[in-house]
Coordinates of N, CA and C and ligand atoms in Angstrom, one line a residue:
X253 N -5.9 2.0 -20.8 CA -5.5 2.2 -19.4 C -4.1 2.5 -19.3
X254 N -3.8 3.6 -18.6 CA -2.4 4.1 -18.5 C -1.6 3.3 -17.5
X255 N -0.3 3.2 -17.8 CA 0.6 2.6 -16.9 C 0.7 3.5 -15.7
X256 N 0.5 3.0 -14.5 CA 0.5 3.8 -13.3 C 1.4 3.2 -12.3
X257 N 1.8 4.1 -11.4 CA 2.6 3.7 -10.2 C 1.7 4.0 -9.0
X258 N 1.7 3.1 -8.0 CA 0.9 3.3 -6.8 C 1.7 3.0 -5.6
X259 N 1.4 3.7 -4.5 CA 2.1 3.4 -3.2 C 1.4 2.5 -2.4
X260 N 2.1 1.5 -1.9 CA 1.5 0.4 -1.0 C 2.4 0.4 0.2
X261 N 1.7 0.3 1.4 CA 2.4 0.1 2.6 C 1.8 -1.1 3.3
X262 N 2.7 -2.1 3.6 CA 2.3 -3.3 4.4 C 2.5 -2.8 5.9
X263 N 1.3 -2.7 6.6 CA 1.3 -2.1 7.9 C 1.9 -3.0 8.9
X264 N 2.1 -2.5 10.2 CA 2.8 -3.3 11.2 C 2.1 -4.6 11.5
X265 N 0.8 -4.7 11.3 CA 0.1 -6.0 11.6 C 0.5 -7.0 10.5
X266 N 0.6 -6.6 9.3 CA 1.0 -7.5 8.2 C 2.4 -8.1 8.5
X267 N 3.3 -7.2 8.9 CA 4.7 -7.7 9.2 C 4.7 -8.6 10.4
X268 N 4.0 -8.1 11.5 CA 4.0 -8.9 12.8 C 3.4 -10.2 12.6
X269 N 2.4 -10.3 11.7 CA 1.6 -11.6 11.5 C 2.3 -12.4 10.4
X270 N 3.5 -12.0 10.0 CA 4.2 -12.8 9.0 C 3.5 -13.0 7.7
X271 N 2.7 -11.9 7.3 CA 1.9 -12.0 6.1 C 2.5 -11.2 5.0
X272 N 3.6 -10.5 5.2 CA 4.2 -9.6 4.2 C 4.4 -10.4 2.9
X273 N 5.1 -11.5 3.0 CA 5.4 -12.3 1.7 C 4.1 -12.7 1.0
X274 N 3.2 -13.2 1.7 CA 1.9 -13.7 1.2 C 1.2 -12.5 0.4
X275 N 1.2 -11.3 1.1 CA 0.5 -10.2 0.4 C 1.3 -9.7 -0.8
X276 N 2.6 -9.6 -0.6 CA 3.4 -9.1 -1.8 C 3.2 -10.1 -2.9
X277 N 3.2 -11.4 -2.6 CA 3.0 -12.4 -3.6 C 1.7 -12.3 -4.4
X278 N 0.7 -11.8 -3.7 CA -0.6 -11.6 -4.5 C -0.4 -10.5 -5.5
X279 N 0.3 -9.4 -5.1 CA 0.5 -8.3 -6.1 C 1.4 -8.8 -7.3
X280 N 2.4 -9.6 -7.0 CA 3.2 -10.1 -8.0 C 2.5 -11.0 -8.9
X281 N 1.6 -11.9 -8.3 CA 0.9 -12.9 -9.1 C -0.1 -12.1 -10.0
X282 N -0.5 -10.9 -9.6 CA -1.5 -10.1 -10.4 C -0.8 -9.5 -11.6
X283 N 0.5 -9.6 -11.7 CA 1.4 -9.0 -12.8 C 1.8 -7.6 -12.5
X284 N 1.6 -7.1 -11.3 CA 2.1 -5.8 -10.9 C 3.6 -5.9 -10.7
X285 N 4.4 -4.9 -11.1 CA 5.8 -4.9 -11.1 C 6.3 -4.1 -9.8
X286 N 7.2 -4.7 -9.1 CA 7.8 -4.0 -7.9 C 8.8 -3.0 -8.5
X287 N 8.7 -1.7 -8.3 CA 9.7 -0.8 -8.7 C 10.4 -0.1 -7.6
X288 N 9.9 -0.3 -6.3 CA 10.7 0.2 -5.1 C 10.1 -0.6 -4.0
X289 N 11.1 -0.8 -3.0 CA 10.6 -1.6 -1.8 C 11.6 -1.4 -0.7
X290 N 11.1 -1.1 0.5 CA 12.0 -1.0 1.7 C 11.3 -1.2 3.0
X291 N 12.0 -1.7 4.0 CA 11.4 -1.9 5.3 C 11.8 -0.7 6.2
X292 N 10.9 -0.2 7.0 CA 11.3 1.0 7.8 C 10.3 1.0 9.0
X293 N 10.6 1.9 9.9 CA 9.7 2.1 11.0 C 9.1 3.5 10.8
X294 N 7.8 3.6 10.8 CA 7.2 4.9 10.6 C 7.3 5.8 11.9
X295 N 7.7 7.0 11.8 CA 7.8 7.9 12.9 C 6.5 8.7 13.0
X296 N 6.3 9.3 14.2 CA 5.0 10.1 14.3 C 5.0 11.2 13.3
X297 N 6.1 11.8 12.9 CA 6.1 12.9 11.9 C 5.8 12.3 10.5
X298 N 6.3 11.2 10.2 CA 6.0 10.5 8.9 C 4.5 10.1 8.9
X299 N 4.0 9.6 10.0 CA 2.6 9.3 10.0 C 1.7 10.5 9.7
X300 N 2.1 11.6 10.3 CA 1.2 12.8 10.1 C 1.3 13.3 8.7
X301 N 2.5 13.1 8.0 CA 2.6 13.4 6.6 C 1.7 12.5 5.7
X302 N 1.9 11.2 6.0 CA 1.2 10.2 5.2 C -0.3 10.4 5.3
X303 N -0.8 10.5 6.6 CA -2.2 10.5 6.9 C -2.7 12.0 7.1
X304 N -2.1 12.9 6.3 CA -2.5 14.3 6.5 C -4.0 14.5 6.5
X305 N -4.7 13.8 5.6 CA -6.2 14.1 5.5 C -6.9 13.6 6.8
X306 N -6.3 12.7 7.6 CA -6.9 12.2 8.8 C -6.5 12.7 10.1
X307 N -5.4 13.6 10.1 CA -4.8 14.0 11.3 C -5.8 14.6 12.3
X308 N -6.8 15.3 11.9 CA -7.7 16.0 12.8 C -8.9 15.1 13.2
X309 N -8.9 13.9 12.7 CA -10.1 13.0 13.0 C -9.9 12.3 14.3
X310 N -11.0 11.9 14.9 CA -11.0 11.3 16.2 C -10.2 10.0 16.3
X311 N -10.1 9.2 15.2 CA -9.4 8.0 15.2 C -7.9 8.1 15.0
X312 N -7.5 9.4 14.7 CA -6.1 9.5 14.3 C -5.0 9.1 15.4
X313 N -5.2 9.5 16.7 CA -4.2 9.2 17.7 C -4.0 7.7 17.8
X314 N -5.0 6.9 17.7 CA -4.9 5.4 17.8 C -4.2 4.9 16.5
X315 N -4.6 5.5 15.4 CA -4.0 5.2 14.1 C -2.5 5.4 14.1
X316 N -2.1 6.6 14.6 CA -0.6 6.9 14.7 C 0.1 5.9 15.6
X317 N -0.6 5.6 16.8 CA 0.0 4.6 17.7 C 0.2 3.2 17.0
X318 N -0.7 2.8 16.2 CA -0.7 1.6 15.5 C 0.4 1.6 14.4
X319 N 0.4 2.6 13.6 CA 1.3 2.6 12.4 C 2.7 2.8 12.7
X320 N 3.0 3.4 13.9 CA 4.4 3.6 14.4 C 4.8 2.4 15.3
X321 N 4.0 1.4 15.5 CA 4.2 0.4 16.5 C 5.2 -0.7 16.1
X322 N 5.5 -0.8 14.9 CA 6.5 -1.8 14.4 C 6.8 -1.6 13.0
X323 N 7.8 -2.4 12.5 CA 8.2 -2.2 11.1 C 7.1 -2.3 10.1
X324 N 7.3 -1.6 9.0 CA 6.4 -1.7 7.8 C 7.2 -1.9 6.6
X325 N 6.5 -2.3 5.5 CA 7.2 -2.5 4.2 C 6.6 -1.5 3.2
X326 N 7.4 -0.6 2.7 CA 6.9 0.4 1.8 C 7.2 -0.1 0.4
X327 N 6.3 0.0 -0.5 CA 6.4 -0.6 -1.9 C 5.8 0.4 -2.9
X328 N 6.4 0.5 -4.1 CA 5.8 1.1 -5.2 C 5.6 0.0 -6.3
X329 N 4.3 -0.1 -6.7 CA 4.0 -1.1 -7.7 C 3.6 -0.4 -9.0
X330 N 3.9 -1.0 -10.1 CA 3.6 -0.4 -11.4 C 2.8 -1.4 -12.3
X331 N 1.9 -0.9 -13.0 CA 1.1 -1.7 -14.0 C 0.0 -0.9 -14.6
X332 N -0.6 -1.4 -15.6 CA -1.8 -0.7 -16.2 C -2.9 -0.6 -15.2
X333 N -3.3 0.6 -14.9 CA -4.4 0.9 -13.9 C -4.0 0.4 -12.5
X334 N -2.8 0.4 -12.2 CA -2.3 -0.1 -10.9 C -3.0 0.4 -9.7
X335 N -3.4 1.7 -9.7 CA -3.9 2.4 -8.5 C -5.3 1.7 -8.2
X336 N -6.2 1.6 -9.2 CA -7.5 1.0 -8.9 C -7.4 -0.5 -8.7
X337 N -6.5 -1.1 -9.4 CA -6.3 -2.6 -9.3 C -6.0 -2.9 -7.8
X338 N -5.0 -2.2 -7.3 CA -4.6 -2.5 -5.9 C -5.7 -2.2 -4.9
X339 N -6.5 -1.1 -5.1 CA -7.6 -0.8 -4.2 C -8.6 -1.9 -4.2
X340 N -8.9 -2.4 -5.4 CA -9.9 -3.5 -5.5 C -9.3 -4.7 -4.8
X341 N -8.0 -5.0 -5.0 CA -7.4 -6.2 -4.3 C -7.5 -6.0 -2.8
X342 N -7.4 -4.8 -2.2 CA -7.5 -4.6 -0.8 C -8.8 -4.8 -0.2
X343 N -9.9 -4.3 -0.9 CA -11.2 -4.4 -0.4 C -11.5 -3.2 0.5
X344 N -12.7 -3.1 1.0 CA -13.1 -1.9 1.8 C -12.2 -1.8 3.1
X345 N -12.2 -0.6 3.7 CA -11.4 -0.3 4.8 C -11.5 -1.4 6.0
X346 N -12.7 -1.7 6.3 CA -13.0 -2.6 7.5 C -13.0 -4.0 7.0
X347 N -12.0 -4.8 7.6 CA -11.9 -6.2 7.2 C -13.2 -7.0 7.4
X348 N -14.0 -6.5 8.3 CA -15.3 -7.2 8.5 C -16.3 -7.1 7.3
X349 N -16.1 -6.0 6.6 CA -17.0 -5.7 5.5 C -16.4 -6.2 4.2
X350 N -15.1 -6.6 4.2 CA -14.4 -6.9 3.0 C -14.7 -8.3 2.5
X351 N -14.9 -8.5 1.2 CA -15.3 -9.8 0.7 C -14.2 -10.7 0.7
X352 N -14.4 -12.0 0.9 CA -13.4 -13.0 0.7 C -12.8 -12.9 -0.7
X353 N -11.5 -13.1 -0.8 CA -10.9 -12.9 -2.0 C -10.1 -11.6 -2.1
X354 N -10.5 -10.6 -1.3 CA -9.7 -9.4 -1.1 C -8.7 -9.7 0.0
X355 N -7.7 -8.9 0.1 CA -6.7 -9.0 1.1 C -7.2 -8.8 2.5
X356 N -7.9 -7.6 2.6 CA -8.5 -7.3 3.9 C -9.6 -8.3 4.3
X357 N -10.3 -8.8 3.3 CA -11.4 -9.8 3.5 C -10.8 -11.1 3.9
X358 N -9.7 -11.5 3.4 CA -9.1 -12.8 3.7 C -8.3 -12.9 5.0
X359 N -7.7 -11.8 5.4 CA -6.8 -11.8 6.5 C -7.1 -11.1 7.8
X360 N -8.2 -10.4 7.8 CA -8.5 -9.6 9.0 C -9.9 -9.3 9.3
X361 N -10.2 -8.7 10.5 CA -11.5 -8.4 10.9 C -11.6 -6.9 11.4
X362 N -10.5 -6.2 11.3 CA -10.3 -4.9 11.9 C -10.5 -3.8 10.9
X363 N -11.0 -2.6 11.4 CA -11.0 -1.4 10.6 C -9.7 -0.7 10.6
X364 N -9.0 -0.7 11.8 CA -7.7 -0.1 11.9 C -6.6 -1.0 11.4
X365 N -6.5 -2.2 11.9 CA -5.5 -3.1 11.5 C -5.9 -3.9 10.3
X366 N -5.8 -3.2 9.1 CA -6.3 -3.8 7.9 C -5.2 -4.1 6.9
X367 N -4.0 -4.3 7.5 CA -2.9 -4.9 6.8 C -2.2 -4.1 5.7
X368 N -2.9 -3.4 4.9 CA -2.3 -2.8 3.7 C -2.9 -1.4 3.4
X369 N -2.0 -0.4 3.1 CA -2.5 0.9 2.6 C -2.2 0.8 1.1
X370 N -3.1 1.4 0.3 CA -2.9 1.6 -1.1 C -3.4 3.0 -1.5
X371 N -2.7 3.7 -2.4 CA -3.1 5.0 -2.8 C -4.5 4.9 -3.5
X372 N -5.3 6.0 -3.2 CA -6.7 5.9 -3.7 C -7.0 6.7 -4.9
X373 N -5.9 7.4 -5.5 CA -6.1 8.2 -6.7 C -4.7 8.5 -7.2
X374 N -4.7 8.9 -8.5 CA -3.4 9.3 -9.1 C -2.8 10.5 -8.2
X375 N -3.6 11.4 -7.8 CA -3.1 12.5 -6.9 C -2.5 12.0 -5.6
X376 N -3.1 11.0 -5.0 CA -2.6 10.5 -3.8 C -1.3 9.7 -4.0
X377 N -1.2 9.0 -5.1 CA 0.0 8.2 -5.4 C 1.1 9.2 -5.7
X378 N 0.9 10.3 -6.4 CA 1.9 11.3 -6.7 C 2.4 12.0 -5.4
X379 N 1.5 12.1 -4.4 CA 1.9 12.7 -3.1 C 2.6 11.7 -2.2
X380 N 2.1 10.5 -2.2 CA 2.6 9.5 -1.2 C 4.0 8.9 -1.6
X381 N 4.2 8.7 -2.9 CA 5.4 8.0 -3.3 C 6.7 8.8 -2.8
X382 N 6.7 10.1 -3.0 CA 7.9 10.9 -2.6 C 8.0 11.0 -1.1
X383 N 7.0 10.8 -0.3 CA 7.1 10.8 1.1 C 8.0 9.7 1.6
X384 N 7.9 8.6 0.9 CA 8.7 7.4 1.3 C 9.9 7.1 0.5
X385 N 10.0 7.5 -0.8 CA 11.1 7.2 -1.6 C 11.7 8.4 -2.3
X386 N 13.0 8.4 -2.4 CA 13.7 9.4 -3.2 C 13.6 8.9 -4.7
X387 N 13.7 9.9 -5.6 CA 13.5 9.5 -7.0 C 14.4 8.3 -7.5
X388 N 15.7 8.4 -7.0 CA 16.6 7.3 -7.4 C 16.3 5.9 -6.8
X389 N 15.4 5.9 -5.9 CA 15.0 4.6 -5.3 C 13.9 3.9 -6.1
X390 N 13.4 4.6 -7.1 CA 12.4 4.0 -8.0 C 13.1 3.5 -9.2
X391 N 13.0 2.2 -9.4 CA 13.8 1.6 -10.5 C 12.9 1.3 -11.7
X392 N 13.5 1.7 -12.9 CA 12.8 1.5 -14.1 C 13.6 0.3 -14.8
X393 N 12.9 -0.7 -15.1 CA 13.6 -1.9 -15.7 C 12.6 -2.7 -16.5
X394 N 13.1 -3.4 -17.5 CA 12.2 -4.3 -18.2 C 12.5 -5.7 -17.7
X395 N 11.5 -6.6 -17.6 CA 11.7 -7.9 -17.2 C 11.2 -8.8 -18.3
X396 N 11.7 -10.1 -18.3 CA 11.4 -11.0 -19.4 C 9.9 -11.3 -19.4
X397 N 9.2 -11.2 -18.3 CA 7.7 -11.5 -18.3 C 6.9 -10.3 -18.7
X398 N 7.5 -9.1 -18.9 CA 6.7 -7.9 -19.3 C 5.7 -8.2 -20.4
X399 N 6.2 -8.9 -21.5 CA 5.3 -9.1 -22.7 C 4.0 -9.9 -22.3
X400 N 4.0 -10.6 -21.2 CA 2.9 -11.4 -20.8 C 1.9 -10.6 -19.8
X401 N 2.2 -9.4 -19.6 CA 1.3 -8.6 -18.7 C 0.0 -8.3 -19.3
X402 N 0.0 -7.8 -20.5 CA -1.2 -7.5 -21.3 C -0.8 -7.2 -22.7
X403 N -1.8 -7.1 -23.6 CA -1.6 -6.8 -25.0 C -1.2 -5.3 -25.1
X404 N -0.6 -5.0 -26.2 CA -0.1 -3.6 -26.5 C -1.2 -2.6 -26.4
X405 N -2.4 -2.9 -26.8 CA -3.4 -1.9 -26.8 C -4.2 -1.8 -25.4
X406 N -3.7 -2.5 -24.4 CA -4.3 -2.4 -23.1 C -3.4 -1.6 -22.2
X407 N -2.3 -1.1 -22.6 CA -1.4 -0.4 -21.7 C -1.8 1.1 -21.6
Ligands
UDP1412 N1 -8.8 3.9 10.2 C1 -9.0 3.8 11.6 N2 -10.3 4.0 12.1 C2 -11.3 4.5 11.3 C3 -11.0 4.7 9.9 C4 -9.8 4.4 9.4 O1 -8.1 3.4 12.3 O2 -12.4 4.7 11.8 C5 -7.4 3.7 9.7 C6 -7.3 2.4 8.8 O3 -6.1 1.8 9.1 C7 -7.4 3.0 7.4 C8 -6.6 4.3 7.6 O4 -7.0 4.8 8.9 O5 -6.8 2.1 6.5 C9 -7.0 5.3 6.6 O6 -8.4 5.5 6.5 P1 -9.2 5.6 5.2 O7 -10.6 5.9 5.5 O8 -8.4 6.4 4.2 O9 -9.1 4.0 4.7 P2 -8.4 3.3 3.4 O10 -8.3 4.3 2.3 O11 -7.1 2.8 3.9 O12 -9.3 2.2 3.1
MG1413 MG1 -7.7 6.3 2.3

């Protein structure tokens, strides 16, 4: 499994509901490494870039209203298979359908206000990370716990 980087956005509901630390803690406990992190307010323009595939859909105006409604936390996480691992941790889009144990399943009931975005493919991660971060904002570092992430033949 390749070492991957994935883009994660803690949406305005996660910040407003004071769940940012709890959610970030789940990713850290999973052994994913934080390589970039910042708090920002998404503008309408940024929303259209991020959600380019959804801009023409019926739900988009309300999605834009929601995602621009308050601060968010943008994060890049790194780890073996990080893209799929994060999607599995999020659960399905609608919190009502998401199983207990997943983030969306444990903390919400909404299809729109589902707390966290995670890149759904390597192509999406490669497109989304530079929308939010300059190359120099992505930090490469080794940490003393790295050897405990997985065995050498699992990376
Ligand atoms: N969304 C929404 N209404 C819908 C479908 C999606 O408001 O009917 C929002 C929701 O916040 C979701 C985001 O749009 O996370 C992107 O939709 P997608 O289908 O890509 O879901 P995801 O990949 O986030 O699970
Ligand atoms: Mg999606």
